[in-house]
GROMACS .gro file of C-alpha atoms in nm:
model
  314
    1UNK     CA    1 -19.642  -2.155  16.681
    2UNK     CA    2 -19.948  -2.323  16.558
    3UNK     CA    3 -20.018  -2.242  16.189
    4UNK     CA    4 -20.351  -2.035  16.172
    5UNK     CA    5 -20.480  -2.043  15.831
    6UNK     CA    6 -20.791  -1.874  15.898
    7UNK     CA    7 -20.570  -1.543  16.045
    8UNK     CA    8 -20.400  -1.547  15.687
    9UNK     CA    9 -20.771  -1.571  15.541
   10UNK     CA   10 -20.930  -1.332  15.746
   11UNK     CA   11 -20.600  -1.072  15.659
   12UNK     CA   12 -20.650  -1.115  15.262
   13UNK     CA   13 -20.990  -1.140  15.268
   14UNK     CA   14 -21.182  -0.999  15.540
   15UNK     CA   15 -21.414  -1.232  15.749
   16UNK     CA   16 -21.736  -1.389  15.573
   17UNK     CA   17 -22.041  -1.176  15.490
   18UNK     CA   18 -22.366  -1.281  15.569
   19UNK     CA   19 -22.469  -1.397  15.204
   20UNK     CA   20 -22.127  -1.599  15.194
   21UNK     CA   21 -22.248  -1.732  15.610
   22UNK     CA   22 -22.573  -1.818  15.491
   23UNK     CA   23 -22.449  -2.002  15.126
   24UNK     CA   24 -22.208  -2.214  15.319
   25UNK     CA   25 -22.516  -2.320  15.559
   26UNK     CA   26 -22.741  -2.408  15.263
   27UNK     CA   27 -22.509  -2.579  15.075
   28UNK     CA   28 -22.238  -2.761  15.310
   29UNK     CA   29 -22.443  -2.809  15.619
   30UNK     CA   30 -22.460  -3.177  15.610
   31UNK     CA   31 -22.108  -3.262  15.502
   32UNK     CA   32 -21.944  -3.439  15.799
   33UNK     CA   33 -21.573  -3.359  15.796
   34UNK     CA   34 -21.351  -3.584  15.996
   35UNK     CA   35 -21.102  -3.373  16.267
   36UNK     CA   36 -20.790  -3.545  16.147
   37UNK     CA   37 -20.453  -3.387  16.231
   38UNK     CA   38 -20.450  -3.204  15.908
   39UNK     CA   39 -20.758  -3.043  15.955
   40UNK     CA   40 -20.765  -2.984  16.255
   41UNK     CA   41 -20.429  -2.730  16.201
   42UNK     CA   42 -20.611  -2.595  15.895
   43UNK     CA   43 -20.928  -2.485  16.124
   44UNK     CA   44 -20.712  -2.355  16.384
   45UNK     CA   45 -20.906  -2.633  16.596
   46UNK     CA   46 -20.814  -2.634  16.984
   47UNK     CA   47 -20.872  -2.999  17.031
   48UNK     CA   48 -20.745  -2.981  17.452
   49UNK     CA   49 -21.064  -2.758  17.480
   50UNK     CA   50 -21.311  -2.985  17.380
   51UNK     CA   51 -21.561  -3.088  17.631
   52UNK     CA   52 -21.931  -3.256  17.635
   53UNK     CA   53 -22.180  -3.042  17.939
   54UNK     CA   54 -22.456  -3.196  18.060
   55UNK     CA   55 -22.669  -3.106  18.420
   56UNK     CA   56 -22.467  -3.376  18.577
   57UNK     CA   57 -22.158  -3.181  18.471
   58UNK     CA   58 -21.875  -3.205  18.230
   59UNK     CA   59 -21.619  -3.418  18.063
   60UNK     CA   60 -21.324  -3.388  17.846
   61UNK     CA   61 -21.390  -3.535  17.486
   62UNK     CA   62 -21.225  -3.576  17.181
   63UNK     CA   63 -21.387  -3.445  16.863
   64UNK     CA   64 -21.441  -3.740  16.608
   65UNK     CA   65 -21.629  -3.505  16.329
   66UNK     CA   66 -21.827  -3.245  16.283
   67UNK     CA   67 -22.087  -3.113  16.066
   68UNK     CA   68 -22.321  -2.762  16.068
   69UNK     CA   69 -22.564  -3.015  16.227
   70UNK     CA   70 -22.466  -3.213  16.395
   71UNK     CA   71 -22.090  -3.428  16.577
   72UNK     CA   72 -21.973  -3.708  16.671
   73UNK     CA   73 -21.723  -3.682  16.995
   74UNK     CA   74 -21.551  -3.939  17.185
   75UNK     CA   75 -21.548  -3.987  17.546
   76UNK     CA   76 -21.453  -4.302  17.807
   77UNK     CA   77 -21.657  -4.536  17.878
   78UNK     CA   78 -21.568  -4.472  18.225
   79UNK     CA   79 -21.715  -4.150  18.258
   80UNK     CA   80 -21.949  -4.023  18.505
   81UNK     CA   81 -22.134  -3.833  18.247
   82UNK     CA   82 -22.207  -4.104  18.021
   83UNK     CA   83 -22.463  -4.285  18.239
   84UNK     CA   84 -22.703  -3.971  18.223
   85UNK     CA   85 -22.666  -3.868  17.886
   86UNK     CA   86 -22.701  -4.164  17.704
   87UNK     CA   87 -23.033  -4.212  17.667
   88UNK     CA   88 -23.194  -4.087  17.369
   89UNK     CA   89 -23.277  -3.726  17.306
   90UNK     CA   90 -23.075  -3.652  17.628
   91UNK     CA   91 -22.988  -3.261  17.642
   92UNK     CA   92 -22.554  -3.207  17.606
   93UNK     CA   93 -22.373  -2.922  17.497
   94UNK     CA   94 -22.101  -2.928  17.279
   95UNK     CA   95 -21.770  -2.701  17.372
   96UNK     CA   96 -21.608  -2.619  17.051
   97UNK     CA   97 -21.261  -2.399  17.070
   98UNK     CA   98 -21.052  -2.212  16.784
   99UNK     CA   99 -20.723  -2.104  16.821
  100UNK     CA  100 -20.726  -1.647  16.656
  101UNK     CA  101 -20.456  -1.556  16.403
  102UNK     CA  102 -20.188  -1.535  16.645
  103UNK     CA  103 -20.301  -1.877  16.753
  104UNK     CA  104 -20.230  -1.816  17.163
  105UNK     CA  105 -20.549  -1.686  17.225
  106UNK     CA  106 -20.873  -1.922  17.170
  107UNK     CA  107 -21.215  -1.846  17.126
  108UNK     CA  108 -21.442  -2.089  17.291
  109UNK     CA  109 -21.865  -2.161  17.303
  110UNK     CA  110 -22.066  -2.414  17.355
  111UNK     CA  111 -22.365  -2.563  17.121
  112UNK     CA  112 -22.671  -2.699  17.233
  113UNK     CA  113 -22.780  -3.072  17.135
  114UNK     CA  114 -22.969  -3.337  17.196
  115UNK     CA  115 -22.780  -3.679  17.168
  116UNK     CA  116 -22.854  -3.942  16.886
  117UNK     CA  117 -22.724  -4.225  17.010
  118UNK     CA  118 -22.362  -4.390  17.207
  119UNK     CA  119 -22.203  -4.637  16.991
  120UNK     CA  120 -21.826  -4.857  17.109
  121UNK     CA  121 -21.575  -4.708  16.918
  122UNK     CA  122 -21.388  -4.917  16.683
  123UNK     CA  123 -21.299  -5.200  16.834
  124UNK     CA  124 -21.220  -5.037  17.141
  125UNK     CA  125 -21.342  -5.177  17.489
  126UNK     CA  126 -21.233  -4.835  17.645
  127UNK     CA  127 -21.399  -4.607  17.457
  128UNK     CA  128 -21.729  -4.439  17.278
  129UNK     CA  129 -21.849  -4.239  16.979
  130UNK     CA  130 -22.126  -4.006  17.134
  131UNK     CA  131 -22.380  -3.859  16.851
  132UNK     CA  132 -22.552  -3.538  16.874
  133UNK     CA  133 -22.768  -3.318  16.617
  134UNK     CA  134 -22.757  -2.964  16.725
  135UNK     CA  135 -23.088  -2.819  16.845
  136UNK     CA  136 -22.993  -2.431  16.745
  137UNK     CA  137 -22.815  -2.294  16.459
  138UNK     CA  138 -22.427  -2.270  16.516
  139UNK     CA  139 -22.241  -1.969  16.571
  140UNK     CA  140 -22.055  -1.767  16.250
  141UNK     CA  141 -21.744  -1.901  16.343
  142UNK     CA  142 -21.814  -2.276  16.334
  143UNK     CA  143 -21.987  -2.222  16.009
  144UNK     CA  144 -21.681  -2.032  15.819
  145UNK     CA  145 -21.457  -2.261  15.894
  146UNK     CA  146 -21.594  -2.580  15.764
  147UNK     CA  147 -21.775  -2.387  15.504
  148UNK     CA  148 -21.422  -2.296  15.368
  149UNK     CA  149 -21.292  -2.613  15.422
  150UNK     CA  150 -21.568  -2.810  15.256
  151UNK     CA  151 -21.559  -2.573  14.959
  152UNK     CA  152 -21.171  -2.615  14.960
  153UNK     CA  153 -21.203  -2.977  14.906
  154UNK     CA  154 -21.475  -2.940  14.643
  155UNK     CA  155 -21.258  -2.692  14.447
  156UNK     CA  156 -20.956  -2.937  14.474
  157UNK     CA  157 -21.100  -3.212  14.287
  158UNK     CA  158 -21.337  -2.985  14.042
  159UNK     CA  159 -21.084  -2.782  13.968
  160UNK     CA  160 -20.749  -3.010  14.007
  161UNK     CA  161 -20.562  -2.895  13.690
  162UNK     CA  162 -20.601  -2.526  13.660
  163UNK     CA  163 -20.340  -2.347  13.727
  164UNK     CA  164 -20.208  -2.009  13.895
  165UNK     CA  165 -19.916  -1.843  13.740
  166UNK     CA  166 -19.672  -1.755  14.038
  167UNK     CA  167 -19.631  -1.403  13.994
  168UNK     CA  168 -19.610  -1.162  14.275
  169UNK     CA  169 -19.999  -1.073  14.316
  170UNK     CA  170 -20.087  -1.473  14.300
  171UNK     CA  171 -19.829  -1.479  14.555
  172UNK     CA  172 -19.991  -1.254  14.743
  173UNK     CA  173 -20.306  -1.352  14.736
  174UNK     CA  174 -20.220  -1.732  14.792
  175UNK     CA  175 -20.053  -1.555  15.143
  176UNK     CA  176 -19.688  -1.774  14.886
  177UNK     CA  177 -19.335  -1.642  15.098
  178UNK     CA  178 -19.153  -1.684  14.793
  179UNK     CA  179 -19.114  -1.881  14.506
  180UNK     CA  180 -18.727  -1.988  14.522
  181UNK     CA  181 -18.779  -2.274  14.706
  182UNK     CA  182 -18.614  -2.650  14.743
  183UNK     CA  183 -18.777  -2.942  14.591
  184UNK     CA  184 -18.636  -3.306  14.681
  185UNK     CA  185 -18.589  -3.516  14.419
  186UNK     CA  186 -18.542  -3.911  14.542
  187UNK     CA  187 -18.512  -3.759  14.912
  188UNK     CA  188 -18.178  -3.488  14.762
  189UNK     CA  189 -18.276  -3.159  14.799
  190UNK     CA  190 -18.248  -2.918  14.448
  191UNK     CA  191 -18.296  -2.564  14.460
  192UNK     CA  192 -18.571  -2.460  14.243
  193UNK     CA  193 -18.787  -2.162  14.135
  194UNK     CA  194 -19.178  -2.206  14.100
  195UNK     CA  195 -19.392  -2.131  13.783
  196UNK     CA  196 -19.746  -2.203  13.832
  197UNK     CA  197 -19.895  -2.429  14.095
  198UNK     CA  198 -20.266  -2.566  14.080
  199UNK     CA  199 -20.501  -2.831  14.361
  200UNK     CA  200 -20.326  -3.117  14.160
  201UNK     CA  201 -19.934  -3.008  14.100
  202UNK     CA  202 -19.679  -2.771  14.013
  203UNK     CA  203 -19.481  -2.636  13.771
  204UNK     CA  204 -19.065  -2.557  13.822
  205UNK     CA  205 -18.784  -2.434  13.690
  206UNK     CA  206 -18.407  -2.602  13.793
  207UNK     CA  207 -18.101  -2.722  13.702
  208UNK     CA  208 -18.047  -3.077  13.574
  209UNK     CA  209 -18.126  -3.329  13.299
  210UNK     CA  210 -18.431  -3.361  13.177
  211UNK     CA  211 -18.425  -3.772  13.089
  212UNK     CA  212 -18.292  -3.876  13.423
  213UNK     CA  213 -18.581  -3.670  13.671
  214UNK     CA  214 -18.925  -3.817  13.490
  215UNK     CA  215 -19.089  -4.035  13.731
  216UNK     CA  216 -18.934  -3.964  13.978
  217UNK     CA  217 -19.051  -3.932  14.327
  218UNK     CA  218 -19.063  -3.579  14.492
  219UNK     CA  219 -19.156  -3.382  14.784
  220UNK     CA  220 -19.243  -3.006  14.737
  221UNK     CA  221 -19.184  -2.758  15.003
  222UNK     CA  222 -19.327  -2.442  15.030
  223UNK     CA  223 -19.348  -2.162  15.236
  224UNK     CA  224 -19.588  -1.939  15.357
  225UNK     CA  225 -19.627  -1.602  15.557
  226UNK     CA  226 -19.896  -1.458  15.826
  227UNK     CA  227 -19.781  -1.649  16.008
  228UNK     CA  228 -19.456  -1.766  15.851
  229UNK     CA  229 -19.502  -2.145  15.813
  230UNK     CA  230 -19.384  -2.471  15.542
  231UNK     CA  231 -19.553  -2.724  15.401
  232UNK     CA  232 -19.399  -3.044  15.198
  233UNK     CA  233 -19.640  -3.161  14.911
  234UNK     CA  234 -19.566  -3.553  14.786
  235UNK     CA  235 -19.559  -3.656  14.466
  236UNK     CA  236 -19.341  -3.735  14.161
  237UNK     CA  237 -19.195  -3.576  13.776
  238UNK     CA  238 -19.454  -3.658  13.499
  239UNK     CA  239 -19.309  -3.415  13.258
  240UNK     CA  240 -18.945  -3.261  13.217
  241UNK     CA  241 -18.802  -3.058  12.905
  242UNK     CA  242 -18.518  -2.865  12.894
  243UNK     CA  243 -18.541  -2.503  12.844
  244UNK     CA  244 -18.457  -2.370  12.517
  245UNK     CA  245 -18.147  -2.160  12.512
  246UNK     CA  246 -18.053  -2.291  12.853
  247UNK     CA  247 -17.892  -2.621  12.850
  248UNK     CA  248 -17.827  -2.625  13.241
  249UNK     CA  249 -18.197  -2.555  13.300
  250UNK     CA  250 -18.508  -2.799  13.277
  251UNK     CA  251 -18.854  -2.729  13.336
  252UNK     CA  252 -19.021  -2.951  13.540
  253UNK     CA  253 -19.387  -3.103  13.605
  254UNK     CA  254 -19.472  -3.236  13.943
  255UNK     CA  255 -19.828  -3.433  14.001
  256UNK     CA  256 -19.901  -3.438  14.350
  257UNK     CA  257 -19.968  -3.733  14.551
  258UNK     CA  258 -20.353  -3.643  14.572
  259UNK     CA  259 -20.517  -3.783  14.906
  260UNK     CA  260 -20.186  -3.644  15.089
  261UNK     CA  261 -20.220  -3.284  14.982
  262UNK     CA  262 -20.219  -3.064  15.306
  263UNK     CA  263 -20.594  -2.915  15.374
  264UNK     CA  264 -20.418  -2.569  15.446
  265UNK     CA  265 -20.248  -2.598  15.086
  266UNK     CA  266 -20.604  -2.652  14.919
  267UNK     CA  267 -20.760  -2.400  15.133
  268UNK     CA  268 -20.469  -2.142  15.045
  269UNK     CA  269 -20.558  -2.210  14.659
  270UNK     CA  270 -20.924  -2.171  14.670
  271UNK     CA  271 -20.895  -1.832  14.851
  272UNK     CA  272 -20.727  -1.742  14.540
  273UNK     CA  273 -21.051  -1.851  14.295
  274UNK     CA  274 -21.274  -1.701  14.548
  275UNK     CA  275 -21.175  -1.404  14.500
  276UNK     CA  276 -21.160  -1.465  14.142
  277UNK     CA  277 -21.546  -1.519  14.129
  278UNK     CA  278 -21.556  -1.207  14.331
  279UNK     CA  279 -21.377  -1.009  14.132
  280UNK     CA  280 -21.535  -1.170  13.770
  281UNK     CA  281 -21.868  -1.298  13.883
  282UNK     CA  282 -22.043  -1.506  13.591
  283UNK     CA  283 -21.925  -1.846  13.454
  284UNK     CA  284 -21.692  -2.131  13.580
  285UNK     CA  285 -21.461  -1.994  13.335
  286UNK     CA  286 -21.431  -1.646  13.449
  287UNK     CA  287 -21.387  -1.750  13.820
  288UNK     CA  288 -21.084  -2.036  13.693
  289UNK     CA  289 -20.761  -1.992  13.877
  290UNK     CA  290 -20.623  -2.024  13.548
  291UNK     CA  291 -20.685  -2.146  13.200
  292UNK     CA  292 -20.717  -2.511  13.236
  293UNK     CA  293 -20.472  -2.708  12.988
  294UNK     CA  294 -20.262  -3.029  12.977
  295UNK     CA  295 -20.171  -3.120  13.343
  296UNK     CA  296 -19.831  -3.281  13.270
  297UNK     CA  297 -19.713  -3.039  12.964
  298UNK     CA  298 -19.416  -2.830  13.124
  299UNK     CA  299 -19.460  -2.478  12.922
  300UNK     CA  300 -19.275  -2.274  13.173
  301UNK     CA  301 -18.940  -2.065  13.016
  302UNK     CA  302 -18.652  -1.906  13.172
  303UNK     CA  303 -18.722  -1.564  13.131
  304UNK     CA  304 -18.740  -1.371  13.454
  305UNK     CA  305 -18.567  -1.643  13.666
  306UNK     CA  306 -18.323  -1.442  13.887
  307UNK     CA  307 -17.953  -1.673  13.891
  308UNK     CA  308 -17.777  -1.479  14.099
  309UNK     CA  309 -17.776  -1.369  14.470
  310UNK     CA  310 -17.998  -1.420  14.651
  311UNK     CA  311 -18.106  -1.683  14.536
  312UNK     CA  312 -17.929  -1.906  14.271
  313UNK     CA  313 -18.027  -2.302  14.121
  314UNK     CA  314 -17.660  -2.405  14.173
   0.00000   0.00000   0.00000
């Protein structure tokens, strides 16, 4: 099943108001996000849809990126299409296509433009980037999305060391499955149980020796529920203590492996400090995730870690 971030969203924290609508629009409306892979699963993005409609008809396209105002798409040069509409100011509609929360259904609509310009694509003697500024405003949908995405991204980087406890209403919130989870330290997986985890790392708790696991390299899973789905998070140790009175145990502190981090993981994470600055409108402070501190400084204890079946660190 594809993983629908947005149904997760939508069940934690209802759809968008108006005010929220209208704030993304004035603020994010000329950020061009690029329809990678990763973001493309994080929108929910039905990419076979895609399509460019013009009054000689329509053609299959592949969306390059996309901004409240205007996209980029890109079609073969051997299309029958691309001989009318690429003259200048040309009238083309845009098919965009989202997969709901159950992600079988999609919701599909098309948005007037007028086309900028045809450019070749890359290097590419096959292909073309086709421009287009929309001539309407674009529908609710389109606007959430990268609205919440673009935010997501700002948040990451503004707010890259704060940090959420993992408790079970962060977990909640964050849409977290658990926070037992397996961590693989130079590719060998360890079980491990989280403690806080923020845009830029994480914090764990497992068994081992503290000297022999700094710098090394790491990837994080984690899973998630609504619908149930994992992501792995790169990165490596920049801090590991042992934990006092438990001389099987060390606390460990991961830095992610920044430019890699999964959109849907930063997304996830600023749903949680939205609602923050819902909840405790007013300064930067009041809507943190968590009080900022050291990044690298492993404070997490052993007390309420859970040994024994289910779940155990042996």
């Amino acid at each position: 099943m594809t993983f629908c971030l947005l149904g997760l969203y939508h069940a934690r924290m209802g759809f968008a108001t108006r005010e929220q609508l209208n704030r993304y629009y004035d603020l994010y409306k000329d950020v061009d996000v690029t329809f990678s892979k990763d973001v493309m699963q994080a929108l929910c993005f039905n990419a076979r849809q895609v399509c460019v409609r013009s009054a000689g008809g329509q053609c299959s396209c592949v969306m390059n990126s996309a901004s409240m105002v205007g996209a980029k798409v890109i079609l073969s040069r051997k299309s029958s299409l691309l001989e009318s509409i690429q003259v200048e100011g040309a009238s083309v509609s845009i098919r965009f296509s989202f997969f709901e929360s159950d992600a079988r259904d999609a919701v599909s609509f098309f948005v007037t433009s007028r086309v900028l310009g045809v450019e070749d694509y890359a290097e590419s003697t096959e292909l073309v980037v086709l421009s287009v500024a929309y001539t309407q405003r674009i529908p609710d949908m389109l606007i959430e999305r990268l609205g919440l995405l673009v935010e997501a991204n700002i948040s990451s980087k503004k707010r890259k060391s704060e940090r959420i406890a993992v408790n079970k209403e962060s977990m909640r919130r964050i849409g977290l499955m658990r926070a037992e989870t397996i961590v693989f330290i130079q590719a060998i997986p360890r079980r491990c149980v989280l403690r806080d985890v923020s845009f830029g790392g994480a914090k764990f708790i497992m068994m081992g020796v503290a000297p022999f696991l700094k710098g090394k390299e790491t990837v994080l899973k984690l899973d998630f529920e609504e619908p149930s789905t994992s992501m792995s998070i790169r990165g490596h140790v920049v801090r590991a203590d042992q934990v006092e009175g438990r001389k099987d145990l060390v606390a460990v502190a991961m830095e992610y492996d920044f430019d890699v981090v999964p959109v849907a993981y930063r997304m996830c994470l600023n749903r949680y400090a939205s609602d923050r600055c819902r909840r405790f409108p007013g300064t930067d402070e009041d809507c943190s995730a968590a009080s900022a501190g050291d990044p690298g400084r492993s404070s997490a204890g052993a007390e309420g870690i859970d040994l024994s079946v289910p779940f155990s660190l042996s």
